[in-house]
């Protein structure tokens, strides 16, 4: 568990693969899984606080705070961004596309 909020937690998942012939292990994927606690009625429920006991855990927690902030900023930008505006459409001329609207 990398982060705990009031009712949610972010779990880091690391996947390693192992070559069964050579025994060589290599990292092949990392992901974050967000879970929200619910009570019996389906309402969000509080989760216990997280105890950080080393600097690696502090680093992971801080990275989650940063990721949450970036996600909120991105969501806000998507809500207010007018992709149909002439200015937005003009910025697309720098890309390898053809607009056929």
PDB file of N, CA and C in Angstrom:
ATOM      1  N   UNK A   1       0.858  -1.172   0.000  1.00  0.00           N
ATOM      2  CA  UNK A   1       0.000   0.000   0.000  1.00  0.00           C
ATOM      3  C   UNK A   1       0.898   1.226   0.000  1.00  0.00           C
ATOM      4  N   UNK A   2       0.739   2.060  -1.029  1.00  0.00           N
ATOM      5  CA  UNK A   2       1.590   3.236  -1.175  1.00  0.00           C
ATOM      6  C   UNK A   2       0.967   4.512  -0.632  1.00  0.00           C
ATOM      7  N   UNK A   3      -0.367   4.562  -0.589  1.00  0.00           N
ATOM      8  CA  UNK A   3      -1.063   5.781  -0.191  1.00  0.00           C
ATOM      9  C   UNK A   3      -2.392   5.407   0.438  1.00  0.00           C
ATOM     10  N   UNK A   4      -2.786   6.176   1.451  1.00  0.00           N
ATOM     11  CA  UNK A   4      -4.101   6.024   2.050  1.00  0.00           C
ATOM     12  C   UNK A   4      -4.690   7.411   2.213  1.00  0.00           C
ATOM     13  N   UNK A   5      -5.906   7.581   1.721  1.00  0.00           N
ATOM     14  CA  UNK A   5      -6.649   8.816   1.920  1.00  0.00           C
ATOM     15  C   UNK A   5      -7.695   8.599   2.993  1.00  0.00           C
ATOM     16  N   UNK A   6      -8.787   9.337   2.911  1.00  0.00           N
ATOM     17  CA  UNK A   6      -9.854   9.165   3.901  1.00  0.00           C
ATOM     18  C   UNK A   6     -10.583   7.840   3.692  1.00  0.00           C
ATOM     19  N   UNK A   7     -10.886   7.532   2.414  1.00  0.00           N
ATOM     20  CA  UNK A   7     -11.643   6.306   2.139  1.00  0.00           C
ATOM     21  C   UNK A   7     -11.028   5.479   1.011  1.00  0.00           C
ATOM     22  N   UNK A   8      -9.879   5.891   0.538  1.00  0.00           N
ATOM     23  CA  UNK A   8      -9.269   5.169  -0.583  1.00  0.00           C
ATOM     24  C   UNK A   8      -7.823   4.825  -0.285  1.00  0.00           C
ATOM     25  N   UNK A   9      -7.314   3.904  -1.083  1.00  0.00           N
ATOM     26  CA  UNK A   9      -5.898   3.555  -0.980  1.00  0.00           C
ATOM     27  C   UNK A   9      -5.365   3.235  -2.369  1.00  0.00           C
ATOM     28  N   UNK A  10      -4.090   3.476  -2.542  1.00  0.00           N
ATOM     29  CA  UNK A  10      -3.418   3.165  -3.797  1.00  0.00           C
ATOM     30  C   UNK A  10      -2.393   2.080  -3.507  1.00  0.00           C
ATOM     31  N   UNK A  11      -2.508   0.993  -4.247  1.00  0.00           N
ATOM     32  CA  UNK A  11      -1.616  -0.150  -4.081  1.00  0.00           C
ATOM     33  C   UNK A  11      -0.701  -0.207  -5.298  1.00  0.00           C
ATOM     34  N   UNK A  12       0.591  -0.285  -5.072  1.00  0.00           N
ATOM     35  CA  UNK A  12       1.553  -0.456  -6.152  1.00  0.00           C
ATOM     36  C   UNK A  12       1.722  -1.930  -6.472  1.00  0.00           C
ATOM     37  N   UNK A  13       1.716  -2.228  -7.750  1.00  0.00           N
ATOM     38  CA  UNK A  13       1.868  -3.610  -8.196  1.00  0.00           C
ATOM     39  C   UNK A  13       3.086  -3.687  -9.102  1.00  0.00           C
ATOM     40  N   UNK A  14       3.978  -4.605  -8.823  1.00  0.00           N
ATOM     41  CA  UNK A  14       5.174  -4.815  -9.634  1.00  0.00           C
ATOM     42  C   UNK A  14       5.146  -6.250 -10.134  1.00  0.00           C
ATOM     43  N   UNK A  15       5.356  -6.419 -11.424  1.00  0.00           N
ATOM     44  CA  UNK A  15       5.357  -7.747 -12.029  1.00  0.00           C
ATOM     45  C   UNK A  15       6.768  -8.050 -12.516  1.00  0.00           C
ATOM     46  N   UNK A  16       7.301  -9.173 -12.075  1.00  0.00           N
ATOM     47  CA  UNK A  16       8.597  -9.650 -12.543  1.00  0.00           C
ATOM     48  C   UNK A  16       8.379 -10.954 -13.299  1.00  0.00           C
ATOM     49  N   UNK A  17       9.174 -11.152 -14.324  1.00  0.00           N
ATOM     50  CA  UNK A  17       9.109 -12.431 -15.045  1.00  0.00           C
ATOM     51  C   UNK A  17      10.409 -13.183 -14.789  1.00  0.00           C
ATOM     52  N   UNK A  18      10.333 -14.496 -14.877  1.00  0.00           N
ATOM     53  CA  UNK A  18      11.515 -15.319 -14.671  1.00  0.00           C
ATOM     54  C   UNK A  18      11.651 -16.300 -15.834  1.00  0.00           C
ATOM     55  N   UNK A  19      12.829 -16.316 -16.423  1.00  0.00           N
ATOM     56  CA  UNK A  19      13.130 -17.302 -17.451  1.00  0.00           C
ATOM     57  C   UNK A  19      13.380 -18.625 -16.730  1.00  0.00           C
ATOM     58  N   UNK A  20      12.519 -19.609 -16.957  1.00  0.00           N
ATOM     59  CA  UNK A  20      12.638 -20.860 -16.206  1.00  0.00           C
ATOM     60  C   UNK A  20      13.866 -21.673 -16.612  1.00  0.00           C
ATOM     61  N   UNK A  21      14.446 -21.351 -17.763  1.00  0.00           N
ATOM     62  CA  UNK A  21      15.654 -22.071 -18.188  1.00  0.00           C
ATOM     63  C   UNK A  21      16.912 -21.496 -17.563  1.00  0.00           C
ATOM     64  N   UNK A  22      16.968 -20.155 -17.471  1.00  0.00           N
ATOM     65  CA  UNK A  22      18.178 -19.521 -16.945  1.00  0.00           C
ATOM     66  C   UNK A  22      18.030 -19.028 -15.509  1.00  0.00           C
ATOM     67  N   UNK A  23      16.787 -18.886 -15.058  1.00  0.00           N
ATOM     68  CA  UNK A  23      16.550 -18.353 -13.722  1.00  0.00           C
ATOM     69  C   UNK A  23      16.657 -16.840 -13.652  1.00  0.00           C
ATOM     70  N   UNK A  24      16.913 -16.186 -14.795  1.00  0.00           N
ATOM     71  CA  UNK A  24      17.051 -14.730 -14.811  1.00  0.00           C
ATOM     72  C   UNK A  24      15.684 -14.086 -14.590  1.00  0.00           C
ATOM     73  N   UNK A  25      15.644 -13.155 -13.636  1.00  0.00           N
ATOM     74  CA  UNK A  25      14.419 -12.435 -13.294  1.00  0.00           C
ATOM     75  C   UNK A  25      14.541 -11.012 -13.818  1.00  0.00           C
ATOM     76  N   UNK A  26      13.461 -10.523 -14.439  1.00  0.00           N
ATOM     77  CA  UNK A  26      13.480  -9.134 -14.893  1.00  0.00           C
ATOM     78  C   UNK A  26      12.116  -8.496 -14.645  1.00  0.00           C
ATOM     79  N   UNK A  27      12.153  -7.194 -14.389  1.00  0.00           N
ATOM     80  CA  UNK A  27      10.941  -6.419 -14.178  1.00  0.00           C
ATOM     81  C   UNK A  27      10.268  -6.219 -15.534  1.00  0.00           C
ATOM     82  N   UNK A  28       8.973  -6.496 -15.605  1.00  0.00           N
ATOM     83  CA  UNK A  28       8.293  -6.351 -16.900  1.00  0.00           C
ATOM     84  C   UNK A  28       7.093  -5.417 -16.851  1.00  0.00           C
ATOM     85  N   UNK A  29       6.582  -5.060 -15.669  1.00  0.00           N
ATOM     86  CA  UNK A  29       5.430  -4.170 -15.621  1.00  0.00           C
ATOM     87  C   UNK A  29       5.244  -3.629 -14.212  1.00  0.00           C
ATOM     88  N   UNK A  30       4.792  -2.396 -14.137  1.00  0.00           N
ATOM     89  CA  UNK A  30       4.398  -1.792 -12.862  1.00  0.00           C
ATOM     90  C   UNK A  30       3.068  -1.100 -13.063  1.00  0.00           C
ATOM     91  N   UNK A  31       2.277  -1.070 -12.014  1.00  0.00           N
ATOM     92  CA  UNK A  31       0.950  -0.478 -12.117  1.00  0.00           C
ATOM     93  C   UNK A  31       0.515   0.000 -10.746  1.00  0.00           C
ATOM     94  N   UNK A  32      -0.493   0.866 -10.737  1.00  0.00           N
ATOM     95  CA  UNK A  32      -1.097   1.317  -9.494  1.00  0.00           C
ATOM     96  C   UNK A  32      -2.571   0.976  -9.540  1.00  0.00           C
ATOM     97  N   UNK A  33      -3.078   0.485  -8.443  1.00  0.00           N
ATOM     98  CA  UNK A  33      -4.451   0.049  -8.330  1.00  0.00           C
ATOM     99  C   UNK A  33      -5.093   0.868  -7.217  1.00  0.00           C
ATOM    100  N   UNK A  34      -6.149   1.612  -7.539  1.00  0.00           N
ATOM    101  CA  UNK A  34      -6.835   2.430  -6.546  1.00  0.00           C
ATOM    102  C   UNK A  34      -8.088   1.718  -6.088  1.00  0.00           C
ATOM    103  N   UNK A  35      -8.259   1.620  -4.780  1.00  0.00           N
ATOM    104  CA  UNK A  35      -9.438   0.975  -4.203  1.00  0.00           C
ATOM    105  C   UNK A  35     -10.131   1.958  -3.263  1.00  0.00           C
ATOM    106  N   UNK A  36     -11.444   1.903  -3.240  1.00  0.00           N
ATOM    107  CA  UNK A  36     -12.239   2.743  -2.347  1.00  0.00           C
ATOM    108  C   UNK A  36     -13.027   1.823  -1.422  1.00  0.00           C
ATOM    109  N   UNK A  37     -12.941   2.098  -0.127  1.00  0.00           N
ATOM    110  CA  UNK A  37     -13.658   1.294   0.862  1.00  0.00           C
ATOM    111  C   UNK A  37     -15.130   1.673   0.864  1.00  0.00           C
ATOM    112  N   UNK A  38     -15.982   0.668   0.911  1.00  0.00           N
ATOM    113  CA  UNK A  38     -17.435   0.871   0.948  1.00  0.00           C
ATOM    114  C   UNK A  38     -18.014   0.140   2.155  1.00  0.00           C
ATOM    115  N   UNK A  39     -19.068   0.712   2.725  1.00  0.00           N
ATOM    116  CA  UNK A  39     -19.746   0.016   3.823  1.00  0.00           C
ATOM    117  C   UNK A  39     -20.829  -0.902   3.250  1.00  0.00           C
ATOM    118  N   UNK A  40     -21.611  -1.517   4.119  1.00  0.00           N
ATOM    119  CA  UNK A  40     -22.645  -2.459   3.681  1.00  0.00           C
ATOM    120  C   UNK A  40     -23.731  -1.815   2.831  1.00  0.00           C
ATOM    121  N   UNK A  41     -23.860  -0.491   2.912  1.00  0.00           N
ATOM    122  CA  UNK A  41     -24.866   0.227   2.135  1.00  0.00           C
ATOM    123  C   UNK A  41     -24.294   0.821   0.853  1.00  0.00           C
ATOM    124  N   UNK A  42     -23.023   0.558   0.590  1.00  0.00           N
ATOM    125  CA  UNK A  42     -22.391   1.055  -0.626  1.00  0.00           C
ATOM    126  C   UNK A  42     -21.842   2.466  -0.522  1.00  0.00           C
ATOM    127  N   UNK A  43     -21.847   3.034   0.669  1.00  0.00           N
ATOM    128  CA  UNK A  43     -21.301   4.372   0.868  1.00  0.00           C
ATOM    129  C   UNK A  43     -19.825   4.269   1.221  1.00  0.00           C
ATOM    130  N   UNK A  44     -19.067   5.307   0.866  1.00  0.00           N
ATOM    131  CA  UNK A  44     -17.637   5.271   1.178  1.00  0.00           C
ATOM    132  C   UNK A  44     -17.437   5.182   2.684  1.00  0.00           C
ATOM    133  N   UNK A  45     -16.429   4.418   3.065  1.00  0.00           N
ATOM    134  CA  UNK A  45     -16.115   4.203   4.476  1.00  0.00           C
ATOM    135  C   UNK A  45     -14.668   4.605   4.737  1.00  0.00           C
ATOM    136  N   UNK A  46     -14.406   5.054   5.928  1.00  0.00           N
ATOM    137  CA  UNK A  46     -13.048   5.461   6.299  1.00  0.00           C
ATOM    138  C   UNK A  46     -12.128   4.247   6.357  1.00  0.00           C
ATOM    139  N   UNK A  47     -10.871   4.470   5.988  1.00  0.00           N
ATOM    140  CA  UNK A  47      -9.855   3.417   6.074  1.00  0.00           C
ATOM    141  C   UNK A  47      -8.824   3.833   7.126  1.00  0.00           C
ATOM    142  N   UNK A  48      -8.141   2.862   7.736  1.00  0.00           N
ATOM    143  CA  UNK A  48      -7.116   3.206   8.730  1.00  0.00           C
ATOM    144  C   UNK A  48      -5.959   3.971   8.083  1.00  0.00           C
ATOM    145  N   UNK A  49      -5.294   4.769   8.895  1.00  0.00           N
ATOM    146  CA  UNK A  49      -4.137   5.517   8.409  1.00  0.00           C
ATOM    147  C   UNK A  49      -2.979   4.600   8.072  1.00  0.00           C
ATOM    148  N   UNK A  50      -2.057   5.104   7.295  1.00  0.00           N
ATOM    149  CA  UNK A  50      -0.896   4.351   6.840  1.00  0.00           C
ATOM    150  C   UNK A  50       0.307   4.709   7.709  1.00  0.00           C
ATOM    151  N   UNK A  51       1.060   3.729   8.117  1.00  0.00           N
ATOM    152  CA  UNK A  51       2.293   3.958   8.885  1.00  0.00           C
ATOM    153  C   UNK A  51       3.460   3.846   7.925  1.00  0.00           C
ATOM    154  N   UNK A  52       4.206   4.934   7.787  1.00  0.00           N
ATOM    155  CA  UNK A  52       5.396   4.949   6.926  1.00  0.00           C
ATOM    156  C   UNK A  52       6.608   4.728   7.809  1.00  0.00           C
ATOM    157  N   UNK A  53       7.357   3.659   7.547  1.00  0.00           N
ATOM    158  CA  UNK A  53       8.446   3.298   8.460  1.00  0.00           C
ATOM    159  C   UNK A  53       9.834   3.394   7.841  1.00  0.00           C
ATOM    160  N   UNK A  54       9.924   3.816   6.567  1.00  0.00           N
ATOM    161  CA  UNK A  54      11.235   4.047   5.956  1.00  0.00           C
ATOM    162  C   UNK A  54      11.092   5.057   4.821  1.00  0.00           C
ATOM    163  N   UNK A  55      12.222   5.531   4.324  1.00  0.00           N
ATOM    164  CA  UNK A  55      12.188   6.584   3.310  1.00  0.00           C
ATOM    165  C   UNK A  55      11.662   6.100   1.966  1.00  0.00           C
ATOM    166  N   UNK A  56      11.769   4.835   1.672  1.00  0.00           N
ATOM    167  CA  UNK A  56      11.188   4.290   0.443  1.00  0.00           C
ATOM    168  C   UNK A  56       9.663   4.408   0.492  1.00  0.00           C
ATOM    169  N   UNK A  57       9.068   4.134   1.645  1.00  0.00           N
ATOM    170  CA  UNK A  57       7.627   4.283   1.808  1.00  0.00           C
ATOM    171  C   UNK A  57       7.208   5.745   1.742  1.00  0.00           C
ATOM    172  N   UNK A  58       8.036   6.634   2.288  1.00  0.00           N
ATOM    173  CA  UNK A  58       7.771   8.077   2.195  1.00  0.00           C
ATOM    174  C   UNK A  58       7.813   8.506   0.730  1.00  0.00           C
ATOM    175  N   UNK A  59       8.802   8.021  -0.017  1.00  0.00           N
ATOM    176  CA  UNK A  59       8.923   8.356  -1.443  1.00  0.00           C
ATOM    177  C   UNK A  59       7.686   7.911  -2.211  1.00  0.00           C
ATOM    178  N   UNK A  60       7.249   6.687  -1.970  1.00  0.00           N
ATOM    179  CA  UNK A  60       6.065   6.171  -2.667  1.00  0.00           C
ATOM    180  C   UNK A  60       4.826   6.981  -2.323  1.00  0.00           C
ATOM    181  N   UNK A  61       4.665   7.322  -1.045  1.00  0.00           N
ATOM    182  CA  UNK A  61       3.515   8.117  -0.612  1.00  0.00           C
ATOM    183  C   UNK A  61       3.533   9.480  -1.300  1.00  0.00           C
ATOM    184  N   UNK A  62       4.692  10.140  -1.308  1.00  0.00           N
ATOM    185  CA  UNK A  62       4.813  11.456  -1.943  1.00  0.00           C
ATOM    186  C   UNK A  62       4.544  11.370  -3.450  1.00  0.00           C
ATOM    187  N   UNK A  63       5.006  10.308  -4.088  1.00  0.00           N
ATOM    188  CA  UNK A  63       4.724  10.125  -5.514  1.00  0.00           C
ATOM    189  C   UNK A  63       3.229   9.989  -5.766  1.00  0.00           C
ATOM    190  N   UNK A  64       2.522   9.312  -4.882  1.00  0.00           N
ATOM    191  CA  UNK A  64       1.070   9.179  -5.030  1.00  0.00           C
ATOM    192  C   UNK A  64       0.385  10.535  -4.885  1.00  0.00           C
ATOM    193  N   UNK A  65       0.825  11.340  -3.931  1.00  0.00           N
ATOM    194  CA  UNK A  65       0.266  12.684  -3.767  1.00  0.00           C
ATOM    195  C   UNK A  65       0.444  13.474  -5.052  1.00  0.00           C
ATOM    196  N   UNK A  66       1.643  13.388  -5.644  1.00  0.00           N
ATOM    197  CA  UNK A  66       1.926  14.090  -6.899  1.00  0.00           C
ATOM    198  C   UNK A  66       1.034  13.577  -8.023  1.00  0.00           C
ATOM    199  N   UNK A  67       0.870  12.253  -8.125  1.00  0.00           N
ATOM    200  CA  UNK A  67       0.040  11.663  -9.176  1.00  0.00           C
ATOM    201  C   UNK A  67      -1.426  12.080  -9.013  1.00  0.00           C
ATOM    202  N   UNK A  68      -1.920  12.127  -7.795  1.00  0.00           N
ATOM    203  CA  UNK A  68      -3.293  12.559  -7.541  1.00  0.00           C
ATOM    204  C   UNK A  68      -3.472  14.005  -7.988  1.00  0.00           C
ATOM    205  N   UNK A  69      -2.504  14.851  -7.665  1.00  0.00           N
ATOM    206  CA  UNK A  69      -2.561  16.256  -8.058  1.00  0.00           C
ATOM    207  C   UNK A  69      -2.548  16.400  -9.576  1.00  0.00           C
ATOM    208  N   UNK A  70      -1.669  15.649 -10.248  1.00  0.00           N
ATOM    209  CA  UNK A  70      -1.605  15.709 -11.705  1.00  0.00           C
ATOM    210  C   UNK A  70      -2.903  15.228 -12.341  1.00  0.00           C
ATOM    211  N   UNK A  71      -3.509  14.200 -11.766  1.00  0.00           N
ATOM    212  CA  UNK A  71      -4.767  13.678 -12.300  1.00  0.00           C
ATOM    213  C   UNK A  71      -5.876  14.715 -12.153  1.00  0.00           C
ATOM    214  N   UNK A  72      -5.939  15.389 -10.999  1.00  0.00           N
ATOM    215  CA  UNK A  72      -6.950  16.427 -10.798  1.00  0.00           C
ATOM    216  C   UNK A  72      -6.752  17.563 -11.791  1.00  0.00           C
ATOM    217  N   UNK A  73      -5.505  17.951 -12.002  1.00  0.00           N
ATOM    218  CA  UNK A  73      -5.201  19.030 -12.957  1.00  0.00           C
ATOM    219  C   UNK A  73      -5.600  18.601 -14.369  1.00  0.00           C
ATOM    220  N   UNK A  74      -5.273  17.374 -14.742  1.00  0.00           N
ATOM    221  CA  UNK A  74      -5.609  16.874 -16.076  1.00  0.00           C
ATOM    222  C   UNK A  74      -7.121  16.822 -16.271  1.00  0.00           C
ATOM    223  N   UNK A  75      -7.834  16.326 -15.262  1.00  0.00           N
ATOM    224  CA  UNK A  75      -9.294  16.238 -15.347  1.00  0.00           C
ATOM    225  C   UNK A  75      -9.897  17.626 -15.505  1.00  0.00           C
ATOM    226  N   UNK A  76      -9.400  18.590 -14.726  1.00  0.00           N
ATOM    227  CA  UNK A  76      -9.898  19.956 -14.831  1.00  0.00           C
ATOM    228  C   UNK A  76      -9.614  20.513 -16.221  1.00  0.00           C
ATOM    229  N   UNK A  77      -8.422  20.283 -16.733  1.00  0.00           N
ATOM    230  CA  UNK A  77      -8.052  20.777 -18.070  1.00  0.00           C
ATOM    231  C   UNK A  77      -8.967  20.173 -19.131  1.00  0.00           C
ATOM    232  N   UNK A  78      -9.267  18.901 -19.014  1.00  0.00           N
ATOM    233  CA  UNK A  78     -10.138  18.242 -19.988  1.00  0.00           C
ATOM    234  C   UNK A  78     -11.551  18.817 -19.936  1.00  0.00           C
ATOM    235  N   UNK A  79     -12.004  19.212 -18.744  1.00  0.00           N
ATOM    236  CA  UNK A  79     -13.347  19.759 -18.592  1.00  0.00           C
ATOM    237  C   UNK A  79     -13.470  21.136 -19.224  1.00  0.00           C
ATOM    238  N   UNK A  80     -12.417  21.949 -19.157  1.00  0.00           N
ATOM    239  CA  UNK A  80     -12.499  23.319 -19.661  1.00  0.00           C
ATOM    240  C   UNK A  80     -11.894  23.480 -21.049  1.00  0.00           C
ATOM    241  N   UNK A  81     -11.212  22.479 -21.551  1.00  0.00           N
ATOM    242  CA  UNK A  81     -10.548  22.576 -22.849  1.00  0.00           C
ATOM    243  C   UNK A  81     -11.569  22.460 -23.972  1.00  0.00           C
ATOM    244  N   UNK A  82     -11.569  23.435 -24.875  1.00  0.00           N
ATOM    245  CA  UNK A  82     -12.495  23.432 -26.011  1.00  0.00           C
ATOM    246  C   UNK A  82     -11.757  22.905 -27.234  1.00  0.00           C
ATOM    247  N   UNK A  83     -11.843  21.621 -27.455  1.00  0.00           N
ATOM    248  CA  UNK A  83     -11.140  20.997 -28.569  1.00  0.00           C
ATOM    249  C   UNK A  83     -11.753  21.348 -29.917  1.00  0.00           C
ATOM    250  N   UNK A  84     -12.940  21.959 -29.919  1.00  0.00           N
ATOM    251  CA  UNK A  84     -13.591  22.345 -31.179  1.00  0.00           C
ATOM    252  C   UNK A  84     -13.245  23.761 -31.613  1.00  0.00           C
ATOM    253  N   UNK A  85     -12.563  24.512 -30.759  1.00  0.00           N
ATOM    254  CA  UNK A  85     -12.258  25.897 -31.084  1.00  0.00           C
ATOM    255  C   UNK A  85     -11.272  25.970 -32.249  1.00  0.00           C
ATOM    256  N   UNK A  86     -11.320  27.085 -32.943  1.00  0.00           N
ATOM    257  CA  UNK A  86     -10.421  27.283 -34.086  1.00  0.00           C
ATOM    258  C   UNK A  86      -8.964  27.233 -33.646  1.00  0.00           C
ATOM    259  N   UNK A  87      -8.665  27.831 -32.492  1.00  0.00           N
ATOM    260  CA  UNK A  87      -7.293  27.841 -31.989  1.00  0.00           C
ATOM    261  C   UNK A  87      -6.803  26.421 -31.715  1.00  0.00           C
ATOM    262  N   UNK A  88      -7.655  25.592 -31.111  1.00  0.00           N
ATOM    263  CA  UNK A  88      -7.271  24.209 -30.823  1.00  0.00           C
ATOM    264  C   UNK A  88      -7.061  23.420 -32.102  1.00  0.00           C
ATOM    265  N   UNK A  89      -7.957  23.594 -33.038  1.00  0.00           N
ATOM    266  CA  UNK A  89      -7.840  22.866 -34.311  1.00  0.00           C
ATOM    267  C   UNK A  89      -6.587  23.304 -35.080  1.00  0.00           C
ATOM    268  N   UNK A  90      -6.227  24.593 -34.967  1.00  0.00           N
ATOM    269  CA  UNK A  90      -5.020  25.081 -35.647  1.00  0.00           C
ATOM    270  C   UNK A  90      -3.746  24.455 -35.086  1.00  0.00           C
ATOM    271  N   UNK A  91      -3.741  24.112 -33.802  1.00  0.00           N
ATOM    272  CA  UNK A  91      -2.538  23.496 -33.222  1.00  0.00           C
ATOM    273  C   UNK A  91      -2.303  22.092 -33.783  1.00  0.00           C
ATOM    274  N   UNK A  92      -3.328  21.482 -34.348  1.00  0.00           N
ATOM    275  CA  UNK A  92      -3.198  20.130 -34.880  1.00  0.00           C
ATOM    276  C   UNK A  92      -2.449  20.070 -36.199  1.00  0.00           C
ATOM    277  N   UNK A  93      -2.239  21.220 -36.822  1.00  0.00           N
ATOM    278  CA  UNK A  93      -1.536  21.230 -38.117  1.00  0.00           C
ATOM    279  C   UNK A  93      -0.082  20.780 -37.976  1.00  0.00           C
ATOM    280  N   UNK A  94       0.445  20.807 -36.754  1.00  0.00           N
ATOM    281  CA  UNK A  94       1.831  20.391 -36.521  1.00  0.00           C
ATOM    282  C   UNK A  94       1.972  18.861 -36.397  1.00  0.00           C
ATOM    283  N   UNK A  95       0.871  18.137 -36.501  1.00  0.00           N
ATOM    284  CA  UNK A  95       0.894  16.691 -36.320  1.00  0.00           C
ATOM    285  C   UNK A  95       0.611  15.969 -37.635  1.00  0.00           C
ATOM    286  N   UNK A  96       0.957  14.734 -37.679  1.00  0.00           N
ATOM    287  CA  UNK A  96       0.802  13.911 -38.886  1.00  0.00           C
ATOM    288  C   UNK A  96      -0.634  13.386 -38.979  1.00  0.00           C
ATOM    289  N   UNK A  97      -1.556  14.339 -39.186  1.00  0.00           N
ATOM    290  CA  UNK A  97      -2.968  13.957 -39.312  1.00  0.00           C
ATOM    291  C   UNK A  97      -3.613  14.748 -40.448  1.00  0.00           C
ATOM    292  N   UNK A  98      -4.767  14.300 -40.867  1.00  0.00           N
ATOM    293  CA  UNK A  98      -5.594  15.062 -41.788  1.00  0.00           C
ATOM    294  C   UNK A  98      -6.963  15.199 -41.133  1.00  0.00           C
ATOM    295  N   UNK A  99      -7.388  16.425 -40.940  1.00  0.00           N
ATOM    296  CA  UNK A  99      -8.711  16.657 -40.388  1.00  0.00           C
ATOM    297  C   UNK A  99      -9.727  16.509 -41.511  1.00  0.00           C
ATOM    298  N   UNK A 100     -10.685  15.687 -41.308  1.00  0.00           N
ATOM    299  CA  UNK A 100     -11.731  15.438 -42.306  1.00  0.00           C
ATOM    300  C   UNK A 100     -13.064  15.561 -41.589  1.00  0.00           C
ATOM    301  N   UNK A 101     -13.373  16.797 -41.145  1.00  0.00           N
ATOM    302  CA  UNK A 101     -14.581  17.031 -40.329  1.00  0.00           C
ATOM    303  C   UNK A 101     -15.771  17.418 -41.184  1.00  0.00           C
TER     304      UNK A 101
END
